[in-house]
């Protein structure tokens, strides 16, 4: 059992992935700017999940997932540097916007949201992944979500620990895919998949065909 | 039958994809800076394929594939603006470099190689695709290469024509995936797949699970 926190965990991905990891036996606490809101959202999930403010959630965690909107991380993450010092931080953040032409990636001066996360939290071990999991489906506890989860990071041991967490969730295949500087591509797959899904009224996921599974 | 040209077509992707499209019944001409070199390379392929200089290849084509190295397109493409005016130009180019940390995408000020191609050829109808086809395998005419080929472009009719060309090659599933500004992600999949393949000694391709096939 690993103690997990979700920064900005009251959104769809925090709730959905938090639920699945709690179902897998991990200790999960959703963080929010408002402890009351986090407690209320956590109490509605179909598994024992805690809720508190972001700093308290991170202070008690071994691994923290960042599930804030991209626009929010530059203000939120620096306030958590002490709580996250030396810990594994999983960036799930997608720099993306929508306009009349549909979804599109936003340029990030650091290269990607995950690299920006690492720059904002220099004492943490950042791993990038989980960007295009279907959050609403994760919330349906009875549905098996079969998906490849490529993970990127410069700390191999940290990536392996996150891959093991992913694999604790049935049918999620977490695996080390490369260094953090390749993160912009996996982040960009979210707007690409939304574009494809809108056009074909489909629910596609990306699968790395030809890779051995567990 | 469509008349197809490959700019810089003597490299692995030009030869491999040119071979497959010639096998599918299209008229294929490989272009090169040296007409002699293009003729020699084309003559070695297991299908009737022509070879000449880039300008002559483009002048006679209805659709031109750009298969030059990224570093070369800024000097080569502007010299072909007249030959490619009004025509469909397929960008297969990947802005990528290798160092001790492995393959990684290069930043492109226009956003992607395909958007740079469109900026260099403002009178052409640019479609992005085919970036991570396994070129050496395409050259083995007897091997079926089953792969999804997401295509990006702002001209729907041009994209549909390129998708039809892709589908003329057995087991290549070409489909419209979105506007050209999403190209950086499909270009970035090449270094990501190389990274995964090196690590696992695999030959992975990306598959859009959940999408209906022809």
Coordinates of C-alpha atoms in Angstrom, one line a residue, chain B residues 18 34 36-37 43 45 69 73 86 92 100 105 112 119 122 137 150 157 161 164 183 188-189 202 205 207 210:
Chain B
X18 CA 7.0 4.7 -53.3
X34 CA 20.7 14.2 -58.7
X36 CA 21.1 10.0 -62.1
X37 CA 21.0 9.0 -58.5
X43 CA 15.6 1.0 -61.0
X45 CA 12.9 -1.4 -56.7
X69 CA 15.4 15.3 -43.8
X73 CA 13.3 21.3 -46.3
X86 CA -2.1 24.3 -56.2
X92 CA 6.2 13.1 -43.8
X100 CA 23.4 10.5 -25.6
X105 CA 11.9 16.1 -31.1
X112 CA 5.7 21.5 -36.6
X119 CA 4.6 28.3 -44.7
X122 CA 1.8 28.9 -49.3
X137 CA 9.8 -3.1 -43.8
X150 CA -3.7 9.5 -39.0
X157 CA -10.7 17.3 -49.8
X161 CA -7.5 12.2 -51.4
X164 CA -7.6 7.1 -50.2
X183 CA 0.9 17.8 -36.5
X188 CA 6.7 13.5 -32.1
X189 CA 5.5 9.9 -32.1
X202 CA 10.3 -4.3 -30.1
X205 CA 3.4 1.0 -34.0
X207 CA -2.9 2.0 -33.1
X210 CA -11.7 1.7 -30.9

